[in-house]
PDB file of C-alpha atoms in Angstrom:
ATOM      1  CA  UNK A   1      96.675 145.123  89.718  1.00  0.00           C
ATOM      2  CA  UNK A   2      98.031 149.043  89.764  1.00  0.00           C
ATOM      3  CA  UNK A   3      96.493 152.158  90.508  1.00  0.00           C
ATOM      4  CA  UNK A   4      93.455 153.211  88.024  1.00  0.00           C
ATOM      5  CA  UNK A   5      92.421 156.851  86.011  1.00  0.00           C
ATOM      6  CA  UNK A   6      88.683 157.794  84.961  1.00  0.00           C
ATOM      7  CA  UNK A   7      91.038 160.646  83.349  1.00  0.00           C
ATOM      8  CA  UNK A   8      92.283 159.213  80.268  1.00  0.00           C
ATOM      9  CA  UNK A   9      95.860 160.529  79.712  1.00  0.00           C
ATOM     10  CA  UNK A  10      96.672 161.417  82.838  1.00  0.00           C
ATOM     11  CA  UNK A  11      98.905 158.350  83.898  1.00  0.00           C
ATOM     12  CA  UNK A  12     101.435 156.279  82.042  1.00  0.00           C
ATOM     13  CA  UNK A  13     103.545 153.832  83.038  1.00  0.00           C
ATOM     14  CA  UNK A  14     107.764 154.257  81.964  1.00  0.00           C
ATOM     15  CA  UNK A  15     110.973 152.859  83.068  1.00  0.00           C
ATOM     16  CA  UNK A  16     113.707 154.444  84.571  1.00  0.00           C
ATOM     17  CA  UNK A  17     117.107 152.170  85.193  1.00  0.00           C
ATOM     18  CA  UNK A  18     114.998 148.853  84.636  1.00  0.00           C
ATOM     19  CA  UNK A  19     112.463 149.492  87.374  1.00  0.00           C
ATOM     20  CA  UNK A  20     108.917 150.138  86.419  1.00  0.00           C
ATOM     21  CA  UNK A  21     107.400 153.314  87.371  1.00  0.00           C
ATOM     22  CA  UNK A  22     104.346 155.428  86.853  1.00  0.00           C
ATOM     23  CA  UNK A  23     104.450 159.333  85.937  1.00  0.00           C
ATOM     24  CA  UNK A  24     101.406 161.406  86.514  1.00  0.00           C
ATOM     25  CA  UNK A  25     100.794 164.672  84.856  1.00  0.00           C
ATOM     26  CA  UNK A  26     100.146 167.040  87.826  1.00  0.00           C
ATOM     27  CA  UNK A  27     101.495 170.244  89.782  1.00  0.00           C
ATOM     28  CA  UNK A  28     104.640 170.525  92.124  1.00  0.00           C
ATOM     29  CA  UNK A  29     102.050 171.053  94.585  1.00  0.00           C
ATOM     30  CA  UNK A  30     100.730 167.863  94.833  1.00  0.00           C
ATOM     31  CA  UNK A  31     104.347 166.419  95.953  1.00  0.00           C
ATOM     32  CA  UNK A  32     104.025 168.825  98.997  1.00  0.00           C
ATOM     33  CA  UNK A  33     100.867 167.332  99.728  1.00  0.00           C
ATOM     34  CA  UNK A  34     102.295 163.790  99.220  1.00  0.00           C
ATOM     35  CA  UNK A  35     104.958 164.681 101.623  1.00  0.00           C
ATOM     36  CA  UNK A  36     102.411 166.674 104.222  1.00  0.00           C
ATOM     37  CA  UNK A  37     100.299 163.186 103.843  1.00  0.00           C
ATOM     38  CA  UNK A  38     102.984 160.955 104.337  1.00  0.00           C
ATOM     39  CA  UNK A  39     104.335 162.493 107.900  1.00  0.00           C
ATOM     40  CA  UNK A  40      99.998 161.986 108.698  1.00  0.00           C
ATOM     41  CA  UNK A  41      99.905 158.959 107.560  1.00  0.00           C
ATOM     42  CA  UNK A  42     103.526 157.303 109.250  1.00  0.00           C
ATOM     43  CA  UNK A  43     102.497 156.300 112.660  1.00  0.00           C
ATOM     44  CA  UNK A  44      98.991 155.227 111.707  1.00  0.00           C
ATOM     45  CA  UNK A  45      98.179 151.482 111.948  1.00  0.00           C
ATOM     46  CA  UNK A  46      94.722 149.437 110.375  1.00  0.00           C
ATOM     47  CA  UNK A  47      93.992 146.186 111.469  1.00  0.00           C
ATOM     48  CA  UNK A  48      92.845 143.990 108.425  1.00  0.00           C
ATOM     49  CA  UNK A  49      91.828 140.485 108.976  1.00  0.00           C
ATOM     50  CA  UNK A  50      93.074 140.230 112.142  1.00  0.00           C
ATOM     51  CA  UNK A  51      96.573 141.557 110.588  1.00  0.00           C
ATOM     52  CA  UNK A  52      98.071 145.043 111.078  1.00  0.00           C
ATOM     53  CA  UNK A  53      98.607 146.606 107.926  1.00  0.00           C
ATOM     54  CA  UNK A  54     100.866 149.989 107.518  1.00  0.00           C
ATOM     55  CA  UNK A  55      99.800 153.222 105.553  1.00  0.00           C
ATOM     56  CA  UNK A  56     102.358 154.020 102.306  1.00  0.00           C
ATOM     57  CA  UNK A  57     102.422 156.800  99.745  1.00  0.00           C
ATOM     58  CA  UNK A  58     104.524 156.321  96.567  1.00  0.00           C
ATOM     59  CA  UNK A  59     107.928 157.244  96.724  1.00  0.00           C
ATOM     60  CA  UNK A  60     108.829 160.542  94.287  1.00  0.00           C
ATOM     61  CA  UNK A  61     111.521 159.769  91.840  1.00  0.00           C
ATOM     62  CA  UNK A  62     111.867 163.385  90.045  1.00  0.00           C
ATOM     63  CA  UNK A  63     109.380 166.650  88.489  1.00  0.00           C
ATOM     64  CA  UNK A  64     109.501 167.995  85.635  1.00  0.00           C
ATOM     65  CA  UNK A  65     107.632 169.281  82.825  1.00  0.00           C
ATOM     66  CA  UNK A  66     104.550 168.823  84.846  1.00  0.00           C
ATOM     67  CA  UNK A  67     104.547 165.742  85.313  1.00  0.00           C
ATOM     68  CA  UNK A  68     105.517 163.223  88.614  1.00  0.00           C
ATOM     69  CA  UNK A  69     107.895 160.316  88.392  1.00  0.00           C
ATOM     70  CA  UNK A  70     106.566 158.139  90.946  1.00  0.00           C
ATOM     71  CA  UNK A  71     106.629 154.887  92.429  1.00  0.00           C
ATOM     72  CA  UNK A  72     104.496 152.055  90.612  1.00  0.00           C
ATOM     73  CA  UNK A  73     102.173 151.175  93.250  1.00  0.00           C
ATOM     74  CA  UNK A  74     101.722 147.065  93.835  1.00  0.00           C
ATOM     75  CA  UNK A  75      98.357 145.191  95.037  1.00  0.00           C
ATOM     76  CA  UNK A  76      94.415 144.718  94.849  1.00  0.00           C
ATOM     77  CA  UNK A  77      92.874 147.548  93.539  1.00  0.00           C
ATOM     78  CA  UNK A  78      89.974 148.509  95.922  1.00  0.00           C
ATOM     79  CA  UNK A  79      87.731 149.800  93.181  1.00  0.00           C
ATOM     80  CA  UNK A  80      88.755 146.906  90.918  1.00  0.00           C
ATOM     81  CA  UNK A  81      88.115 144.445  93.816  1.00  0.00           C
ATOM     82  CA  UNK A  82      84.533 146.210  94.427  1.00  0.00           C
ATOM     83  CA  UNK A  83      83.715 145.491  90.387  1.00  0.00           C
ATOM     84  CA  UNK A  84      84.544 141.903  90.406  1.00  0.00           C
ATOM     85  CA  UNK A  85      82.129 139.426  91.877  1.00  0.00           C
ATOM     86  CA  UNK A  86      84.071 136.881  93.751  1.00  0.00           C
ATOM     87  CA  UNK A  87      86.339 139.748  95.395  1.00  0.00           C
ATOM     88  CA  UNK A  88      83.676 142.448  96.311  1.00  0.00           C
ATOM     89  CA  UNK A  89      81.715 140.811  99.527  1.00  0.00           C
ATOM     90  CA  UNK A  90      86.048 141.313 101.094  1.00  0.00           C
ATOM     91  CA  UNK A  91      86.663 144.711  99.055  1.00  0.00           C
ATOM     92  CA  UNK A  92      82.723 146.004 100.939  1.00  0.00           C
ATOM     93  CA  UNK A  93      84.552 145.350 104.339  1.00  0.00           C
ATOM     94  CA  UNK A  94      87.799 146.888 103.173  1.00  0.00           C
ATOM     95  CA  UNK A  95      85.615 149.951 101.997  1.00  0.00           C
ATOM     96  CA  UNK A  96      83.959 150.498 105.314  1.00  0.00           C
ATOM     97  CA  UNK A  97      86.480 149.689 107.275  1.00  0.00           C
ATOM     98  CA  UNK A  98      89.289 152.093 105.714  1.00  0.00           C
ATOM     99  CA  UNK A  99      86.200 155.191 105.160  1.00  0.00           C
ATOM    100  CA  UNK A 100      85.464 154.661 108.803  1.00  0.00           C
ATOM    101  CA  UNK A 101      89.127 155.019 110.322  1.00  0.00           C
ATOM    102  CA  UNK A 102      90.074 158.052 108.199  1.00  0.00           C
ATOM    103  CA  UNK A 103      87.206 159.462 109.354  1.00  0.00           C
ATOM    104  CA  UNK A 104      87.532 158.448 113.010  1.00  0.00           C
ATOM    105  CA  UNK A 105      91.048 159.704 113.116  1.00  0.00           C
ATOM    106  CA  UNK A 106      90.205 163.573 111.042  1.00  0.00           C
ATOM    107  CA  UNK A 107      92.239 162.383 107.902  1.00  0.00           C
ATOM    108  CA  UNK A 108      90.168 164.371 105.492  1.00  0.00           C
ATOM    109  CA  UNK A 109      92.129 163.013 102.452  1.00  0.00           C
ATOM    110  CA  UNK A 110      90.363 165.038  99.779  1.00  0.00           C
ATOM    111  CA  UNK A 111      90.650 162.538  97.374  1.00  0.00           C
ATOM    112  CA  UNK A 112      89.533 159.248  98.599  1.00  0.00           C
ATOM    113  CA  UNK A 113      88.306 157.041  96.386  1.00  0.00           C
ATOM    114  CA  UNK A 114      88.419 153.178  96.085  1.00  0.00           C
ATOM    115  CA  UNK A 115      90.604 153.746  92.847  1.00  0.00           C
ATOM    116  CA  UNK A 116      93.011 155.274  94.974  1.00  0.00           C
ATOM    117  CA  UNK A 117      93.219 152.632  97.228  1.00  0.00           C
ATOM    118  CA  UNK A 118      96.020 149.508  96.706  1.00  0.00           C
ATOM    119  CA  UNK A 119      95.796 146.817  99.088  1.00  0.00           C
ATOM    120  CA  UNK A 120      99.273 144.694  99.529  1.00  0.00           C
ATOM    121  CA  UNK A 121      98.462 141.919 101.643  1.00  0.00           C
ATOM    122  CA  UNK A 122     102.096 140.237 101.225  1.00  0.00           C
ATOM    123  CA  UNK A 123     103.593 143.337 102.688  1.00  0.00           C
ATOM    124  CA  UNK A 124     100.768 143.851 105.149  1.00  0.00           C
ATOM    125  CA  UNK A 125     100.453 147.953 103.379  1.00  0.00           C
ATOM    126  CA  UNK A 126      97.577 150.028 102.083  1.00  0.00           C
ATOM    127  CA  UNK A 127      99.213 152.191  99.090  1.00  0.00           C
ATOM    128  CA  UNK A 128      97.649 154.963  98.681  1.00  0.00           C
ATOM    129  CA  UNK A 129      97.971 157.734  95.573  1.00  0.00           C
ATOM    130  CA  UNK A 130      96.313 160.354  94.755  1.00  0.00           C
ATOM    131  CA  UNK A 131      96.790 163.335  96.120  1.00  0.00           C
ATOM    132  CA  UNK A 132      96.075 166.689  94.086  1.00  0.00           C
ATOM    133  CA  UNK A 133      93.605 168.206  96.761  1.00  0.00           C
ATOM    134  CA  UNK A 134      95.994 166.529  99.654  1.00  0.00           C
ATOM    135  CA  UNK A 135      94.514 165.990 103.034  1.00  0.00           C
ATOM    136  CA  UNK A 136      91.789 168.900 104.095  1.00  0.00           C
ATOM    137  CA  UNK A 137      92.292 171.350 107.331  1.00  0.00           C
ATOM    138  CA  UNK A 138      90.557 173.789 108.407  1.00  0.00           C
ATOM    139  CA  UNK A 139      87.022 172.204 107.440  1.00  0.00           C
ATOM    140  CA  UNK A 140      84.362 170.582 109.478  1.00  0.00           C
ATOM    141  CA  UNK A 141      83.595 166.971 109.263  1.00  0.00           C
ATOM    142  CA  UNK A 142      80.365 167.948 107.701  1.00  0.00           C
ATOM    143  CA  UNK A 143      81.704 169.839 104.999  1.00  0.00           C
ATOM    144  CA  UNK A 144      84.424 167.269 104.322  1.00  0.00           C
ATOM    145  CA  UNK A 145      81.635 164.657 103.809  1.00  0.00           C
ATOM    146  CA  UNK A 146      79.292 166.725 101.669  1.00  0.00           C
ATOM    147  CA  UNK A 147      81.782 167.873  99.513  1.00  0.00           C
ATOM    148  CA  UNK A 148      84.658 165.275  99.217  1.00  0.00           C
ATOM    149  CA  UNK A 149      84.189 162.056 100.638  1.00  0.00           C
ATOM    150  CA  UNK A 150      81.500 160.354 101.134  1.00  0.00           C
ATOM    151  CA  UNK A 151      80.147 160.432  97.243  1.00  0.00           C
ATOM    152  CA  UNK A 152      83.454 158.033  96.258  1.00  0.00           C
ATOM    153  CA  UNK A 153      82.676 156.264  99.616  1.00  0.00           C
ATOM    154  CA  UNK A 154      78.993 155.021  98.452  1.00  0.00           C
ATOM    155  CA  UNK A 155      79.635 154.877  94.837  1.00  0.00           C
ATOM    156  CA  UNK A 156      80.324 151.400  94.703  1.00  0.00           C
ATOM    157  CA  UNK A 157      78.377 150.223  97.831  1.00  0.00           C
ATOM    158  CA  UNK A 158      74.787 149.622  98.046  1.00  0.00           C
ATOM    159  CA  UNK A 159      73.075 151.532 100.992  1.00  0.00           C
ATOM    160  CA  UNK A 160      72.282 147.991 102.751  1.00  0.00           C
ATOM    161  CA  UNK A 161      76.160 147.476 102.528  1.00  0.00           C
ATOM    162  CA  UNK A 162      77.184 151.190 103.932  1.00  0.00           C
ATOM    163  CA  UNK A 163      78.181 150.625 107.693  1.00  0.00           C
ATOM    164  CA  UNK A 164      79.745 154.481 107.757  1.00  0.00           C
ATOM    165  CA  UNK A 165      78.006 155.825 111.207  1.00  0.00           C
ATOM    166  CA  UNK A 166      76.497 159.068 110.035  1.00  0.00           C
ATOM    167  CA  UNK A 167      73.863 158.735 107.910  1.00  0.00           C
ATOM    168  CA  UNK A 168      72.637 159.598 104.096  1.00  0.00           C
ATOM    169  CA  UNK A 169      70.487 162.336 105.340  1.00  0.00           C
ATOM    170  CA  UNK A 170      72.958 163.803 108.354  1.00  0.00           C
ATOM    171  CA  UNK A 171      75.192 164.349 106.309  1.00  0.00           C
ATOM    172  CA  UNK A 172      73.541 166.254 103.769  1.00  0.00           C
ATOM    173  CA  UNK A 173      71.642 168.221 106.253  1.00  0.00           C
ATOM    174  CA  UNK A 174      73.810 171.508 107.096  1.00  0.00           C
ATOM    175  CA  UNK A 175      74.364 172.603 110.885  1.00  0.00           C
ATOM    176  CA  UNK A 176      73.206 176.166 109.845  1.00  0.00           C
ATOM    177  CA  UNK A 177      72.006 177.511 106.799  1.00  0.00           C
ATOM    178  CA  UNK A 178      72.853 180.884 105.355  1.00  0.00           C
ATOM    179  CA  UNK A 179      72.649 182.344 101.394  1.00  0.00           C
ATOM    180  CA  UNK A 180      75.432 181.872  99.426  1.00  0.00           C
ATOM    181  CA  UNK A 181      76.120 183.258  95.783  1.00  0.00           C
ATOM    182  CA  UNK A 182      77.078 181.329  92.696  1.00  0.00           C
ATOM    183  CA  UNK A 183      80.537 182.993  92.818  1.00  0.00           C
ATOM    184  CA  UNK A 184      80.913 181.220  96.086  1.00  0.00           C
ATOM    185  CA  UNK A 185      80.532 177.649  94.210  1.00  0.00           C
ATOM    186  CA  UNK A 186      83.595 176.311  92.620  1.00  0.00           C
ATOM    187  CA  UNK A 187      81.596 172.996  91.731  1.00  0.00           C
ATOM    188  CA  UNK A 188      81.253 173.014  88.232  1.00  0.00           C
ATOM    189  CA  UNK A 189      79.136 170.080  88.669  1.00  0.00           C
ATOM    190  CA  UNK A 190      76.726 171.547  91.273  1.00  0.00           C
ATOM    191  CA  UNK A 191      76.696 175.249  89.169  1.00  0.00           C
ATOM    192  CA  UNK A 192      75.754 173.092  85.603  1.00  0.00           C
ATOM    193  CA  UNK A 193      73.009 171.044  87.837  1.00  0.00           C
ATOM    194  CA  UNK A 194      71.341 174.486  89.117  1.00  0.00           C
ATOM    195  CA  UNK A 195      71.451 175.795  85.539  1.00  0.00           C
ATOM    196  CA  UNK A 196      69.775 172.738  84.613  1.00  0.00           C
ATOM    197  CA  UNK A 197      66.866 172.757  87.667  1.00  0.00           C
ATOM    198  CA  UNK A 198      66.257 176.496  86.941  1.00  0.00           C
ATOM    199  CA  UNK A 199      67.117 177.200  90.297  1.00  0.00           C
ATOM    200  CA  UNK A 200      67.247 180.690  90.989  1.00  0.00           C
ATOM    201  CA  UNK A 201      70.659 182.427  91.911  1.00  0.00           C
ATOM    202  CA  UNK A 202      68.694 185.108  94.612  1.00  0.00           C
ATOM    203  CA  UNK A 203      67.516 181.530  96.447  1.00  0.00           C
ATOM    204  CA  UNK A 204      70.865 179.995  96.663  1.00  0.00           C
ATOM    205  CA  UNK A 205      71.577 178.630 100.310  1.00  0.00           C
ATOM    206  CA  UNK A 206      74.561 176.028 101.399  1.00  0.00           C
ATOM    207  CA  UNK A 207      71.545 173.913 101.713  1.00  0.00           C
ATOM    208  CA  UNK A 208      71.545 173.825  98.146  1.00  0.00           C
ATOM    209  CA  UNK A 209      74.702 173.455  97.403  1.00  0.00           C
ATOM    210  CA  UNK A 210      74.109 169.980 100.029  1.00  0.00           C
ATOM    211  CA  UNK A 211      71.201 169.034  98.616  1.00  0.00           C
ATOM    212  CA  UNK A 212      72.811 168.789  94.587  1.00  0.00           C
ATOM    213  CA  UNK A 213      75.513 166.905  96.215  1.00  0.00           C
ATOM    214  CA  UNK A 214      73.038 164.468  97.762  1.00  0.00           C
ATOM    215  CA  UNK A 215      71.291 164.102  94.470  1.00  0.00           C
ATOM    216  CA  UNK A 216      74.711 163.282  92.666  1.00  0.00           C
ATOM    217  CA  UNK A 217      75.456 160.383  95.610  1.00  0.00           C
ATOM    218  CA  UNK A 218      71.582 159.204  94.568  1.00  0.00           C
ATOM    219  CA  UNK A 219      72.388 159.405  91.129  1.00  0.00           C
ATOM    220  CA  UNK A 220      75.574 157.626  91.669  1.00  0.00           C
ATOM    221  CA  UNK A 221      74.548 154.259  93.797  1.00  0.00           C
ATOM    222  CA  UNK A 222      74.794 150.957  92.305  1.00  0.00           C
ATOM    223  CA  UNK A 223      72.224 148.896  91.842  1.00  0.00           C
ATOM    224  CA  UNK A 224      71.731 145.701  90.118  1.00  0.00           C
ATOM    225  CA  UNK A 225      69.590 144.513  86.906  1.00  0.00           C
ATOM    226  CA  UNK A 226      69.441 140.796  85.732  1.00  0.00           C
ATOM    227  CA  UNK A 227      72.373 139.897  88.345  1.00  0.00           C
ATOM    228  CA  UNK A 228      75.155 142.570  87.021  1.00  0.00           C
ATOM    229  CA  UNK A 229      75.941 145.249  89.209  1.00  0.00           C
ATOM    230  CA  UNK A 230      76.132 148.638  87.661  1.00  0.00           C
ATOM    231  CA  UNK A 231      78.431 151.428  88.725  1.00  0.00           C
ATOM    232  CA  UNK A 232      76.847 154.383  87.336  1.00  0.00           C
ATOM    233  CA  UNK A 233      79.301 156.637  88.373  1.00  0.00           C
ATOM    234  CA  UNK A 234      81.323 155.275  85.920  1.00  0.00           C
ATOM    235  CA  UNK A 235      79.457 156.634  82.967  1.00  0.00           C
ATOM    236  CA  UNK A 236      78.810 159.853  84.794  1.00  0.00           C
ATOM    237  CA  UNK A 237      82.600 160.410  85.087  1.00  0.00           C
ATOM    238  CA  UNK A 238      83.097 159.850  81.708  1.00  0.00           C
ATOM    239  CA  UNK A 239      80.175 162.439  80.819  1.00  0.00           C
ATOM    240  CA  UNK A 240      81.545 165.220  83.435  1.00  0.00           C
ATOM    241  CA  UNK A 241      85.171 164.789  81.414  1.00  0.00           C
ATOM    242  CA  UNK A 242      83.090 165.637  78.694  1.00  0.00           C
ATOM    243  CA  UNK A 243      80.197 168.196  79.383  1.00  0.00           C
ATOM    244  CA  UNK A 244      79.006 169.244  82.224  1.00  0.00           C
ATOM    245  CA  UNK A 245      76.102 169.857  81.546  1.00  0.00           C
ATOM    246  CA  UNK A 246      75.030 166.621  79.565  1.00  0.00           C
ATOM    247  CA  UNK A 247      76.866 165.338  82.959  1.00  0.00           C
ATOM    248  CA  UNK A 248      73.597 167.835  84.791  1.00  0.00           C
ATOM    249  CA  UNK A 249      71.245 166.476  82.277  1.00  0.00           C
ATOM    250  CA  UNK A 250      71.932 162.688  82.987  1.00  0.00           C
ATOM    251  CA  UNK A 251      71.851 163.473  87.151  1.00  0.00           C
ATOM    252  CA  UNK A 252      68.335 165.488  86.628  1.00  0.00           C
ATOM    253  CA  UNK A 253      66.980 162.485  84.497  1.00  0.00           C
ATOM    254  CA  UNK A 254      68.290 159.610  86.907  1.00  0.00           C
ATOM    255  CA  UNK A 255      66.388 161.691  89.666  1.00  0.00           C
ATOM    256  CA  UNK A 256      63.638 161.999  87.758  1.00  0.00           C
ATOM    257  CA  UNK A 257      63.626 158.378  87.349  1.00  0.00           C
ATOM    258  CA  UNK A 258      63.589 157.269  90.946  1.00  0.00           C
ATOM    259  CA  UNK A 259      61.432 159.842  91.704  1.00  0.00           C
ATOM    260  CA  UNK A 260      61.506 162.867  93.840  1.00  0.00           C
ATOM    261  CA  UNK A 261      63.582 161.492  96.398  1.00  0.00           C
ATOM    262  CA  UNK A 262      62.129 162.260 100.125  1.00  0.00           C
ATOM    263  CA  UNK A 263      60.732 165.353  98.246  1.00  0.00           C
ATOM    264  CA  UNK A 264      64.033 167.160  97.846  1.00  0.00           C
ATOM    265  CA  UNK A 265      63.886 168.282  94.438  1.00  0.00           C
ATOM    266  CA  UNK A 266      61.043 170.521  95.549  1.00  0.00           C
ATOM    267  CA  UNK A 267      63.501 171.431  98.330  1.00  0.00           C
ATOM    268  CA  UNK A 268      65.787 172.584  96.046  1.00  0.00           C
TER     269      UNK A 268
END
């Protein structure tokens, strides 16, 4: 299995000189961050079933027109892996185990997600891709969590399965709160979701800003109906690409749904 896009028409495969290879529609910055990523990533080491398995980035063939010629990336798909039944109870330990060492080690990779995750287990190497928002500096651990990480993280784990050491609530709790403006969101998804909840703009803390982001990781965790597992982030992705704000709609009614969770839509 290869490397996976919510964002249809992003990535294609082509061929150049007989050799697969996979060409991504993105900006010359992202092969900085690549190459910023790789030199992080180089002398790090992850033991996986007893074996010691490598960090490796794809390999740039050429830019142009916007678009990355890249290495075709081999192996399990770690999201794929976490959808399908006889793989997932392995791809859960995979999931906690990678989250927890990036995390151990400050490698804020701003875009971890299982889908950009490629295990190789006959070269002992965990390919990773993805790298538009590169790996974060200059931001606390908090901050990383809340706003990057940890949603993809607990997407496609059920709390009971989530060994990460800071908890749900932790994390979404800020060290200090202080009033922000809307200008100083650049979520689309958080601004459409405080449009929706009425919220008003003179009330606006980083607490609230936290707090949306919890209720989208709510929103977001799997749970299971007549022995299926559903992802709902899935559909969510594929309403955001759409509309965000029939993306805030669906979040507000999923809350509604379970309830007001531990009260914090009054929070809000």
């Amino acid at each position: 299995m290869q490397v996976i896009s919510m964002t249809i028409g992003k990535i294609r495969k082509e061929q150049i000189n007989g050799q697969e290879i996979i060409v991504k529609k993105s900006s010359f910055d992202e092969i900085r961050k690549i190459e910023e990523a790789r030199k992080i990533f180089k002398h790090h080491v992850i033991k996986l079933d007893g074996k010691d398995f490598t960090f490796h980035l794809p390999k740039i063939h050429d830019y142009k027109e916007n678009e990355i010629y890249m290495e075709l990336l081999t192996g399990d798909n770690l999201e794929i892996n976490l959808r399908t039944p006889q793989n997932r109870n392995h791809a859960v330990i995979v999931t906690n185990l990678l989250f927890q060492y990036l995390y151990d080690n400050n490698i804020y990779w701003g875009d971890f997600a299982p889908r950009n995750v490629i295990i190789n287990t006959d070269k002992q190497t965990i390919n990773l891709c993805d790298f538009e928002r590169g790996i974060q500096t200059n931001i606390t651990d908090k901050e990383f969590l809340q706003n990057y990480a940890y949603e993809e993280y607990a997407a496609f784990l059920f709390p009971r399965e989530r060994t990460f050491s800071k908890k749900l609530n932790d994390i979404f709790t800020v060290d200090k709160e202080h009033q922000i403006t809307i200008d100083d969101i650049h979520s689309n998804r958080i601004k459409s979701i405080i449009k929706e909840m009425n919220i008003p703009e003179n009330s606006l803390t980083n607490q609230t800003s936290a707090n949306i982001n919890k209720m989208i990781v709510i929103a977001e965790t799997p749970y299971n109906i007549n022995g299926q597992n559903i992802f709902p982030i899935i559909e969510l992705e594929n309403i955001k690409d759409n509309s965000y704000e029939l993306f805030a709609k669906k979040i507000c009614n999923i809350i509604k749904t379970k309830g007001s969770v531990n009260g914090y839509s009054r929070r809000l």
